[in-house]
PDB file of C-alpha atoms in Angstrom:
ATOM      1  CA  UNK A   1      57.749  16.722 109.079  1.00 87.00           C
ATOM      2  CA  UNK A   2      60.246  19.332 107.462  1.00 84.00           C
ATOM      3  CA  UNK A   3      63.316  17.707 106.480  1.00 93.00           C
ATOM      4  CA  UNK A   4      65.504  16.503 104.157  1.00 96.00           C
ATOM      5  CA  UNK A   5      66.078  13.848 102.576  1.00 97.00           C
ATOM      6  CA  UNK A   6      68.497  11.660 100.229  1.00 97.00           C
ATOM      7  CA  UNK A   7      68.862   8.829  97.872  1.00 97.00           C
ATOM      8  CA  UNK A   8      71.034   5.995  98.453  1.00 97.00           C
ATOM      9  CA  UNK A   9      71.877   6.006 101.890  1.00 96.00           C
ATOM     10  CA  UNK A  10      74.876   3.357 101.343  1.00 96.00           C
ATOM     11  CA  UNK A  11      76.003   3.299  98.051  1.00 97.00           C
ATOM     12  CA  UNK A  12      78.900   0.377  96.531  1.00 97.00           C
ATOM     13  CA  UNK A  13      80.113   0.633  92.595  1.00 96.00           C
ATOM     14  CA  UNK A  14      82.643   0.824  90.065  1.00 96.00           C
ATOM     15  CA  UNK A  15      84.883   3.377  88.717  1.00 97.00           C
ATOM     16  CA  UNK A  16      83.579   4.575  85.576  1.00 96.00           C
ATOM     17  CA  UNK A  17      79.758   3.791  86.312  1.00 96.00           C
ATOM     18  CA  UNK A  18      77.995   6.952  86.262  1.00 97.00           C
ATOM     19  CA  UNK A  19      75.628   7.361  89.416  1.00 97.00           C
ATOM     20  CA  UNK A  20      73.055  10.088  90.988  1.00 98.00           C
ATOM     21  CA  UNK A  21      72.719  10.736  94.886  1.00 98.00           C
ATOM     22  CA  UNK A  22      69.064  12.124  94.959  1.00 98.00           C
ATOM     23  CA  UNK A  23      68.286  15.234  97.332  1.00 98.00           C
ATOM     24  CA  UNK A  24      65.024  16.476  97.860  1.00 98.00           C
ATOM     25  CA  UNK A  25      63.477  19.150 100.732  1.00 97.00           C
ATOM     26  CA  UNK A  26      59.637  19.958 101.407  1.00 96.00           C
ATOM     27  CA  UNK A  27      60.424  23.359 103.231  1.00 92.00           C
ATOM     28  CA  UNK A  28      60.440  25.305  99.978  1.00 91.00           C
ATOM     29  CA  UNK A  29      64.084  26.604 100.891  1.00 91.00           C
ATOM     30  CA  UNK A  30      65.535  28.493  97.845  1.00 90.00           C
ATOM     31  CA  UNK A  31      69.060  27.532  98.649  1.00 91.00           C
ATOM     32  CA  UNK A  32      70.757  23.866  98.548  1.00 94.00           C
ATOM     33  CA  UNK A  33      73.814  22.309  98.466  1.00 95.00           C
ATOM     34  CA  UNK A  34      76.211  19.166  98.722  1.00 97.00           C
ATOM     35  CA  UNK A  35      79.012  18.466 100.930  1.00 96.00           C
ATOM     36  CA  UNK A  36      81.443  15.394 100.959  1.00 96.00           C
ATOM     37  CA  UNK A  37      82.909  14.772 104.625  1.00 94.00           C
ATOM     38  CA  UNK A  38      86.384  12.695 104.678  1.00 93.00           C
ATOM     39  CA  UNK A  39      88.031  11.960 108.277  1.00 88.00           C
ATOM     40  CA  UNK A  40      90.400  14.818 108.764  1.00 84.00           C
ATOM     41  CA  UNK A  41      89.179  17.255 106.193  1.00 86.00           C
ATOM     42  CA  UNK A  42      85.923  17.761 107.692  1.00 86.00           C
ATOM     43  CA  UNK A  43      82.672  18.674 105.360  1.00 91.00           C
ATOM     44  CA  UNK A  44      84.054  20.536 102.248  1.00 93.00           C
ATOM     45  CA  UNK A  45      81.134  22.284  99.649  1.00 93.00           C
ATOM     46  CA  UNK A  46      80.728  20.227  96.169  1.00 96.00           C
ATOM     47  CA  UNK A  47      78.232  22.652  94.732  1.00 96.00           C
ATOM     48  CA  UNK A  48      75.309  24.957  95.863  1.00 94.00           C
ATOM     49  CA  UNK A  49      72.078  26.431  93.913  1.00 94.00           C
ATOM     50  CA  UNK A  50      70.457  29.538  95.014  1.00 90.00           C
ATOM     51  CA  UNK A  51      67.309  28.738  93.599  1.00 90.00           C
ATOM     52  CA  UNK A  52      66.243  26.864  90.189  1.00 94.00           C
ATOM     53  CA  UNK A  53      68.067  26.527  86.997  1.00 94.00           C
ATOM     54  CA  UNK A  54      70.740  28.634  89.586  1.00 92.00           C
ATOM     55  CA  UNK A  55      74.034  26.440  90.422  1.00 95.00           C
ATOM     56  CA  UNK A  56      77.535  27.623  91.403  1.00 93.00           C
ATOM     57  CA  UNK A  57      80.594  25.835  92.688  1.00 94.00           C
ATOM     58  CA  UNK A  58      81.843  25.413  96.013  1.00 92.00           C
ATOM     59  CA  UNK A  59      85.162  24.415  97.032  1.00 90.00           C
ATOM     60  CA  UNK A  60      85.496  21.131  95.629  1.00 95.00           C
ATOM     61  CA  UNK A  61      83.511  20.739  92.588  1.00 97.00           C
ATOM     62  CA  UNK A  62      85.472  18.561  90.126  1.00 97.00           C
ATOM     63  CA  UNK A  63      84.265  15.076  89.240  1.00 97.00           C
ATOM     64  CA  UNK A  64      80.569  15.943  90.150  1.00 98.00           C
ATOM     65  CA  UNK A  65      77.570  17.789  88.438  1.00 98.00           C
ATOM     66  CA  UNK A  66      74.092  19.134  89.659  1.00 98.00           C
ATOM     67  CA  UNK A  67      71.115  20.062  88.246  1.00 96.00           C
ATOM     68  CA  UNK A  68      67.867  22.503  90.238  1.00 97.00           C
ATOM     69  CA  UNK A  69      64.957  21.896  87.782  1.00 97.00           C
ATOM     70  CA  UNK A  70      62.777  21.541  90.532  1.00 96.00           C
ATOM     71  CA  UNK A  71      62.787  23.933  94.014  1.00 95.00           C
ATOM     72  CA  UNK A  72      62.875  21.054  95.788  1.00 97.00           C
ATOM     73  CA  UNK A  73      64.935  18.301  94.055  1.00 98.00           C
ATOM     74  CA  UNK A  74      68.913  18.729  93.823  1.00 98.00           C
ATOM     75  CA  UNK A  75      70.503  15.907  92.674  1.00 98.00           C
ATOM     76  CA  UNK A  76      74.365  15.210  92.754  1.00 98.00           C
ATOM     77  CA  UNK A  77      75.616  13.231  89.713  1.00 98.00           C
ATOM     78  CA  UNK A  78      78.847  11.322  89.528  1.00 97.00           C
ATOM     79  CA  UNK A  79      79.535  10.934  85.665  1.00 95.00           C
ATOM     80  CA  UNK A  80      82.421   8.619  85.983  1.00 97.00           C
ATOM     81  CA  UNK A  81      83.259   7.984  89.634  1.00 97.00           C
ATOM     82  CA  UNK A  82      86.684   7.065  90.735  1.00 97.00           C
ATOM     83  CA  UNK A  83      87.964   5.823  94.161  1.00 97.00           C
ATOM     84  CA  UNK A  84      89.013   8.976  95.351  1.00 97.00           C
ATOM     85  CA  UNK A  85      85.687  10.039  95.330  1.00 98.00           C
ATOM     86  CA  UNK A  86      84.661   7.558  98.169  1.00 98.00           C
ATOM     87  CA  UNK A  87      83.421   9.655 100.789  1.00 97.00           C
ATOM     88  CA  UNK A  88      80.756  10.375 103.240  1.00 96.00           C
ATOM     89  CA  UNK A  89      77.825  12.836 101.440  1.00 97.00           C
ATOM     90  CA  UNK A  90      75.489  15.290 102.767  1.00 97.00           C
ATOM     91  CA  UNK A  91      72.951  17.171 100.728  1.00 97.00           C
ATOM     92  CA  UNK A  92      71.607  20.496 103.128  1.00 95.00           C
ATOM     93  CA  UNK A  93      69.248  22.838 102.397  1.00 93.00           C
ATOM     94  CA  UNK A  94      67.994  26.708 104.065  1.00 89.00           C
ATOM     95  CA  UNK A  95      65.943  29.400 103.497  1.00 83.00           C
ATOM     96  CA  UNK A  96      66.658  32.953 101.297  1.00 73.00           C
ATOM     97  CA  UNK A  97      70.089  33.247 100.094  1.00 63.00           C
ATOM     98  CA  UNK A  98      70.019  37.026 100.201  1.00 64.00           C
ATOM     99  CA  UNK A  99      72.966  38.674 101.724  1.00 51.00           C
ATOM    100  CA  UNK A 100      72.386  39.574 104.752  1.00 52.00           C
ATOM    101  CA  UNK A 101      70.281  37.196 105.726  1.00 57.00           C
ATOM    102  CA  UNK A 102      71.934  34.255 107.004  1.00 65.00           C
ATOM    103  CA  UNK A 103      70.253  31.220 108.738  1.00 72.00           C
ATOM    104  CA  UNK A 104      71.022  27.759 109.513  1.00 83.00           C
ATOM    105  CA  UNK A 105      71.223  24.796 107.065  1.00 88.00           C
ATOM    106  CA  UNK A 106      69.031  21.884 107.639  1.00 92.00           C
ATOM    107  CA  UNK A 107      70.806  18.851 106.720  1.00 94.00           C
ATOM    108  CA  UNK A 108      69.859  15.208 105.031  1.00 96.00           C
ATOM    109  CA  UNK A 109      71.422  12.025 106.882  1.00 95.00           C
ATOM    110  CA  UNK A 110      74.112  11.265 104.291  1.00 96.00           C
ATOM    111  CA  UNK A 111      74.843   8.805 101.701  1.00 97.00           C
ATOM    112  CA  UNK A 112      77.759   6.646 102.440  1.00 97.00           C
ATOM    113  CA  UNK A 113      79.764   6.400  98.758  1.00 98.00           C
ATOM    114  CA  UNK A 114      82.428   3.793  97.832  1.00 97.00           C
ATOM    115  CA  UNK A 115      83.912   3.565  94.777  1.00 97.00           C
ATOM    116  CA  UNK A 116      85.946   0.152  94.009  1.00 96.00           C
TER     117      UNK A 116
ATOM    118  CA  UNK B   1      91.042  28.133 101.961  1.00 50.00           C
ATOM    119  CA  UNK B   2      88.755  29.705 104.131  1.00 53.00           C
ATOM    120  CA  UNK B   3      88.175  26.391 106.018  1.00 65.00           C
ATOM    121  CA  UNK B   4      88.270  26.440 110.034  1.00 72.00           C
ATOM    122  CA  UNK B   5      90.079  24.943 112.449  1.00 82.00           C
ATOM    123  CA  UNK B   6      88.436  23.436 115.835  1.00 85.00           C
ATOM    124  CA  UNK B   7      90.467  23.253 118.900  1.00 88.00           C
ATOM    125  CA  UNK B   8      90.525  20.753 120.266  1.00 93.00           C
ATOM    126  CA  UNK B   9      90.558  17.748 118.064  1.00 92.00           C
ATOM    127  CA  UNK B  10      89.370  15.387 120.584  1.00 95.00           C
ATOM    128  CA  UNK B  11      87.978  16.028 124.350  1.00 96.00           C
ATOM    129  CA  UNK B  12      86.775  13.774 126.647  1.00 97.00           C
ATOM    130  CA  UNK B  13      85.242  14.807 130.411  1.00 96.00           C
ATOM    131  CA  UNK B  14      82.992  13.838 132.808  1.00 97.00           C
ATOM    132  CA  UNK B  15      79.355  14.230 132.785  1.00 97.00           C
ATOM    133  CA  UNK B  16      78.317  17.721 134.471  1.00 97.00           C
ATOM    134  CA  UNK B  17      81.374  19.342 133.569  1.00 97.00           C
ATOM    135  CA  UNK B  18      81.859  21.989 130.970  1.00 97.00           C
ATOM    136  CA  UNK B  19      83.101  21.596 127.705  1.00 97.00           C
ATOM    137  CA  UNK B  20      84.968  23.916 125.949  1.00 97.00           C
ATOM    138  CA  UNK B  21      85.902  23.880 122.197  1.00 96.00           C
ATOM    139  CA  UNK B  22      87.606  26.570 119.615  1.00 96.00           C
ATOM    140  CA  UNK B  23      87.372  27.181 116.121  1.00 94.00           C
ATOM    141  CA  UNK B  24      89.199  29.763 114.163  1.00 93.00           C
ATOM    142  CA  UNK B  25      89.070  30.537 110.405  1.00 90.00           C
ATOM    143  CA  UNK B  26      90.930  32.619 107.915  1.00 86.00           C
ATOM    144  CA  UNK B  27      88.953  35.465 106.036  1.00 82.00           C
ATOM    145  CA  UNK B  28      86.469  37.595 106.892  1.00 83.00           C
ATOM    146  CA  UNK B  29      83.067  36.585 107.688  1.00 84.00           C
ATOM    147  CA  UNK B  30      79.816  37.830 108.064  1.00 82.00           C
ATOM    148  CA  UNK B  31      78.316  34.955 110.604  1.00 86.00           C
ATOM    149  CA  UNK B  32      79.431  31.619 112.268  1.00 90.00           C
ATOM    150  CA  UNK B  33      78.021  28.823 112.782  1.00 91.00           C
ATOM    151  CA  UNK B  34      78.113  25.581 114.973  1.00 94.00           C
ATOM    152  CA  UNK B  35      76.951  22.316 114.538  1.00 95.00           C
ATOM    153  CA  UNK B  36      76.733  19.017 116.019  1.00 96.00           C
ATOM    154  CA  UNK B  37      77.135  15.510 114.420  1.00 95.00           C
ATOM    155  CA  UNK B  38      75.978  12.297 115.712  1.00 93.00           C
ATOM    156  CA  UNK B  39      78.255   9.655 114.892  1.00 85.00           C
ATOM    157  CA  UNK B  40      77.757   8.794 110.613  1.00 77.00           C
ATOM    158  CA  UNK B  41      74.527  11.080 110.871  1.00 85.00           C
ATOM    159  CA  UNK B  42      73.729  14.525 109.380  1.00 88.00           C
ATOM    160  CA  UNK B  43      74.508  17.723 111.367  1.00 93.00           C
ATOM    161  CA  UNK B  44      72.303  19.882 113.198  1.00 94.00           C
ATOM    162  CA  UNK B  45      72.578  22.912 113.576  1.00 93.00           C
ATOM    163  CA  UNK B  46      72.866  25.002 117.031  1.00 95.00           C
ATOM    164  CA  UNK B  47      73.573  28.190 116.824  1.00 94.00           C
ATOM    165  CA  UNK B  48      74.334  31.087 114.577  1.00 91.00           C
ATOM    166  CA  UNK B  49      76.417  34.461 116.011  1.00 92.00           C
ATOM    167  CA  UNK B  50      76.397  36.920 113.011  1.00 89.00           C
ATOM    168  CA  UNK B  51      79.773  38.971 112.857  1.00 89.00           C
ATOM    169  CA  UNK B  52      78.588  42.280 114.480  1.00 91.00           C
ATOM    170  CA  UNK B  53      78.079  40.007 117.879  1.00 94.00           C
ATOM    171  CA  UNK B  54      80.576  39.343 120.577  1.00 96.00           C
ATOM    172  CA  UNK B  55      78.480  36.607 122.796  1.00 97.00           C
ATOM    173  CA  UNK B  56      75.295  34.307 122.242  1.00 96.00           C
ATOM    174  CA  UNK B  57      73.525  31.760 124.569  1.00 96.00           C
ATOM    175  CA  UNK B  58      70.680  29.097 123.471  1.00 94.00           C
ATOM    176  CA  UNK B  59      70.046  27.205 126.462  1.00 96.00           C
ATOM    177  CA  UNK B  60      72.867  25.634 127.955  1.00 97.00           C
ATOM    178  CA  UNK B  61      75.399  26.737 124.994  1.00 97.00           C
ATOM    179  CA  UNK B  62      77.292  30.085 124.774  1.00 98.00           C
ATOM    180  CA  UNK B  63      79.328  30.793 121.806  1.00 98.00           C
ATOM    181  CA  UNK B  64      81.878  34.126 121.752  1.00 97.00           C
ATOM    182  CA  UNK B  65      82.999  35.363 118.895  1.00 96.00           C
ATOM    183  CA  UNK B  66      86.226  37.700 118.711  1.00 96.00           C
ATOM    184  CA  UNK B  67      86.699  38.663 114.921  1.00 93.00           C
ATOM    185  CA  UNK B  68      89.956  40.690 115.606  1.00 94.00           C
ATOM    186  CA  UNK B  69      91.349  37.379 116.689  1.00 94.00           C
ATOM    187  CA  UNK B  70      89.603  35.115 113.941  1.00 94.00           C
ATOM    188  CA  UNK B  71      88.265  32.847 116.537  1.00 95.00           C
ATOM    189  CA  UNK B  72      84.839  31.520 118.493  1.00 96.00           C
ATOM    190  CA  UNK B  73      84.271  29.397 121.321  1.00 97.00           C
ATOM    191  CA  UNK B  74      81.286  27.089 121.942  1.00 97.00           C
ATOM    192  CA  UNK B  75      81.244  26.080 125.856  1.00 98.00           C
ATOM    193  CA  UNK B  76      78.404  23.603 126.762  1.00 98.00           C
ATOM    194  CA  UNK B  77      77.897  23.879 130.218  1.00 97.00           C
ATOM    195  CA  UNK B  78      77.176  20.657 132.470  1.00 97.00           C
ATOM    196  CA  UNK B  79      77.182  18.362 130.011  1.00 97.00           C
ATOM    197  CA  UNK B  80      75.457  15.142 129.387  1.00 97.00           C
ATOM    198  CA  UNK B  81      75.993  11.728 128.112  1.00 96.00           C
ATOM    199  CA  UNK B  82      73.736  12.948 125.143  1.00 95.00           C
ATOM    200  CA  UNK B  83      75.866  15.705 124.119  1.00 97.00           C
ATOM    201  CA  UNK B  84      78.630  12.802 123.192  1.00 97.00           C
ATOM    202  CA  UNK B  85      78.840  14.031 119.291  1.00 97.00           C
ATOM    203  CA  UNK B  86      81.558  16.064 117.194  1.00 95.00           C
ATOM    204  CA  UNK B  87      81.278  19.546 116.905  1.00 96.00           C
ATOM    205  CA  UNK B  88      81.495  21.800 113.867  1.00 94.00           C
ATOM    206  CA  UNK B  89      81.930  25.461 113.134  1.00 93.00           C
ATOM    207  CA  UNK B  90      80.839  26.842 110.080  1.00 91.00           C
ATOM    208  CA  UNK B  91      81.866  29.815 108.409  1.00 87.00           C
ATOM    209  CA  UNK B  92      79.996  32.193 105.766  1.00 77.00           C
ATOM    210  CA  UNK B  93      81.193  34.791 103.532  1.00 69.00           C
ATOM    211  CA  UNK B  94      79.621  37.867 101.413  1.00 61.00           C
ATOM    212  CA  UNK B  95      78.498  34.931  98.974  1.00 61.00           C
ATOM    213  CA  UNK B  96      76.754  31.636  99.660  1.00 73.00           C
ATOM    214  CA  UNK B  97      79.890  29.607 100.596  1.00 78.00           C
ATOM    215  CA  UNK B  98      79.885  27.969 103.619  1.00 81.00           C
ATOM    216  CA  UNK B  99      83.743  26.719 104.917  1.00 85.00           C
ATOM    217  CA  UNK B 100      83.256  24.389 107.955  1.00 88.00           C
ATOM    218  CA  UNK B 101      86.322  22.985 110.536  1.00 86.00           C
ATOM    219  CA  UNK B 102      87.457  20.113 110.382  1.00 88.00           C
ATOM    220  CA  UNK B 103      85.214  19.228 114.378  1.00 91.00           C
ATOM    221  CA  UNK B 104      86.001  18.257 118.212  1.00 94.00           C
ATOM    222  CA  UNK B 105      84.919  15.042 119.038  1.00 95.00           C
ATOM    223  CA  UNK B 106      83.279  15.682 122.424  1.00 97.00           C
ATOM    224  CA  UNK B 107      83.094  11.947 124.659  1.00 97.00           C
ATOM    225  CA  UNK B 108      81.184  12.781 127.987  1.00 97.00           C
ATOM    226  CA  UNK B 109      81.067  10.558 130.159  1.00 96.00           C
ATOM    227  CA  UNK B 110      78.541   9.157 132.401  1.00 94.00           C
TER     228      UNK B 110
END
């Protein structure tokens, strides 16, 4: 089954203890990317990669970091969380990034962050 | 920012009516895209209208887009308890950005 998919689903911790949200796809897409949804703001863009060893940053990138070793692993990592990073998480993935030709993201079911 | 803005926030009607909802954004875009999210789930995508189009249907959605006016409908017609969700649009630029709305939470019901 194509899809993808993400590690923790619920997460609880400190501020200060660094932590990594786990994304992986099996649809060989060359483009992912993370999202943090917060009631009112709707989903804003942490980071995206275009394909491996290829990130940028999206509209809200501080705090977080990302690594694309792999095609299909993008993991998010949290070096030193603080509360205002508590937020809902979604990790998406779709094919070709070329301009031009756009197409629809496929999304993971979120990991649920709170930082104490 | 280049985020959206859906229209309206909240809507609640009766099963086998239509629902409308609006979104309008900032910049340019090349396409637009909606989505739907189950409550705490990830979203799903519907449909995609690319910037050159003026109208789309998939079934029993139709989305307009009107770029002089910066804005796009979705309209589900005869709705279902099952289409109870909130609603996203999503815009994309010349890069790989993607800006959504901030979503109508759609209540039909039964």
């Amino acid at each position: 089954e194509a899809q993808v998919t993400q590690n923790p689903r619920y997460l609880i911790t400190v501020t200060g203890k660094k932590l990594t949200v786990t994304c992986s796809q099996n649809m060989n897409h060359e483009y992912m990317s993370w999202y943090r949804q917060d009631p009112g703001l709707g989903l804003r863009q942490i980071y995206y990669s275009m394909n491996v060893e290829v990130t940028d940053k999206g509209d809200v990138p501080e705090g977080y970091k990302v690594s694309r070793k792999e095609k299909r692993n993008f993991p998010l990592i949290l070096e030193s969380p603080s509360p205002n990073q508590t937020s809902l998480y979604f990790c998406a993935s779709r094919h070709s990034p070329f301009r031009g030709y756009y197409n629809e993201q496929f999304f993971g079911p979120g990991t649920r962050l709170t930082v104490l | 920012s280049q985020q959206g803005e859906e229209d309206p926030q909240a809507l609640s009607i009766q099963e086998g009516e239509n629902a409308t909802m609006n979104c309008s954004y900032k910049t340019s875009i090349n396409n637009l895209q909606w989505y739907r999210q189950n409550s705490g789930r990830g979203l799903v995508h519907l449909i995609l209208i690319r910037s050159n189009e003026r109208e789309k249907h998939s079934g029993r959605l139709r989305v307009t887009l009107d770029t002089s006016k910066k804005s796009s409908s979705l309209l589900i017609t005869a709705s279902r308890a099952a289409d109870t969700a909130s609603y996203f649009c999503a815009t994309g630029d010349t890069g790989n950005q993607f800006y959504f709305g901030t979503g109508t939470s759609l209540t039909v019901i039964p």
